[in-house]
Amino acid sequence: MKNKTLAIFVILLISVALVTIASAGTENKLTQDERLTLRTSIYGNYVFWTECAGNDVHAYDLTTGNRTDITGNSAGSNLNAYGDKVVWTSDSEAVYMYDISTGNETLIASGRRIPDIYGNYIVYTNNYYYGEDHQNDGIYLYDLNTHNETRIAAVYSFPAIYGKKVVWSQENSSNASDIYLYNISTQQTGKITTTNSSIPESELDIYGNIVVWTESGNIYMHDIASNKTTQVTSNVSAYQPAIYANSIVYTIGDPYSGGNKDIYMYEISAARTTRITNSTLAFSPSVYGDKIVYADCRNNPEFCEGRDIYLYDLSNTSNNLVANFTGNVSSGTAPLNVSFTDTGTGAPDAWYWDFGDGDISNEQDPVHTYLSAGNYTVCLTVSNVNGTDSKLATISVKKELQC
């Protein structure tokens, strides 16, 4: 126990020493005076957010600068995006999906809430009201290809999904809380943390093998591959973690009440923390590649009702950090082996590859095998003390020819 306490102290000491103020990126205001914005999400070139006043869901195209008002039936709570699709909870306690490429809005499931999406899968939980029994509790997996809903756990909890992994927090037999994982491929469920916390883990997110969450006002992360849990923050009232590749973003300060609050970023590979905003009124961050979006009521500080949506771009660095890479092939039949080579500039000290099929790598020049047919978006994120940059490319894999 003494060694464990010492190790935690060393980790916290290092994290405090590595907090820096963001100076390499640029901040731009995308929209202004959104009413009571509670959640943001970003994927690719699209930014999404909800308004509690009016119960609206909106989208903003970073390429064209065009805004789309999607719907007026949001509950103003969570939303999550993947590819050209965004999911949210409606004011009638149902899960909806909008496809930005087709303009189609779809009711996924009634009596469900708190959805997350990855690829062709959506996960969510049942509606629950205080005083009800828990007989109908469940975490559900919805397949967009088959339109089938599967109950994967008999608990009421807020799930998150990445690739074929679904995670959630669940009370154990000792009335404490742990994090569980369901593998879609094997249909097996297992416990991945044994914190035995009396305070339930909340606000879970997952990317690759890294799970992040809020517990007792601090941010934690767990590496599924190494079975290692790391405390990211300490004694700072941190909330709303979101993860993409090598970056975890979160709010320091209670986003649901008055008081100061700002956005921070933690780089996993370097164990480095950077303060992104200093407005003291920023919250609800999300991250994709080298872009962070968040809500901020700096222009309406007295009541914080009119909230602007901001984008912080880490790619605009002062040290000419540029991500780039090549592959020995860009298409072929499955199984397809691709050798990737980092060709970027600017002296990065960390590499994070997302191969688009649920697998990741921290190698500088990895080799990856695509087992199934499909079009995969490869994302390389490089970083150093001055910032990050990302590069995207597409790998096309065809079905193996059969004689």
mmCIF file with all atom_site columns, C-alpha atoms in Angstrom, residues 39 63 116 154 170 236 317 323 343 354 370:
data_model
loop_
_atom_site.group_PDB
_atom_site.id
_atom_site.type_symbol
_atom_site.label_atom_id
_atom_site.label_alt_id
_atom_site.label_comp_id
_atom_site.label_asym_id
_atom_site.label_entity_id
_atom_site.label_seq_id
_atom_site.pdbx_PDB_ins_code
_atom_site.Cartn_x
_atom_site.Cartn_y
_atom_site.Cartn_z
_atom_site.occupancy
_atom_site.B_iso_or_equiv
_atom_site.pdbx_formal_charge
_atom_site.auth_seq_id
_atom_site.auth_comp_id
_atom_site.auth_asym_id
_atom_site.auth_atom_id
_atom_site.pdbx_PDB_model_num
ATOM 1  C CA . ARG A 1 39  ? -23.330 19.217 -25.192 1.00 0.00 ? 39  ARG A CA 1
ATOM 2  C CA . THR A 1 63  ? -15.407 23.198 -44.697 1.00 0.00 ? 63  THR A CA 1
ATOM 3  C CA . ASP A 1 116 ? -23.319 6.544  -28.357 1.00 0.00 ? 116 ASP A CA 1
ATOM 4  C CA . ALA A 1 154 ? -29.290 -5.913 -17.238 1.00 0.00 ? 154 ALA A CA 1
ATOM 5  C CA . GLN A 1 170 ? -21.921 -1.130 -12.862 1.00 0.00 ? 170 GLN A CA 1
ATOM 6  C CA . VAL A 1 236 ? -9.488  20.151 -9.280  1.00 0.00 ? 236 VAL A CA 1
ATOM 7  C CA . THR A 1 317 ? 1.590   25.498 -34.424 1.00 0.00 ? 317 THR A CA 1
ATOM 8  C CA . ALA A 1 323 ? 1.665   15.251 -39.911 1.00 0.00 ? 323 ALA A CA 1
ATOM 9  C CA . THR A 1 343 ? 6.977   11.436 -43.459 1.00 0.00 ? 343 THR A CA 1
ATOM 10 C CA . ASP A 1 354 ? -6.030  5.083  -35.834 1.00 0.00 ? 354 ASP A CA 1
ATOM 11 C CA . TYR A 1 370 ? -6.975  -5.233 -42.706 1.00 0.00 ? 370 TYR A CA 1
#
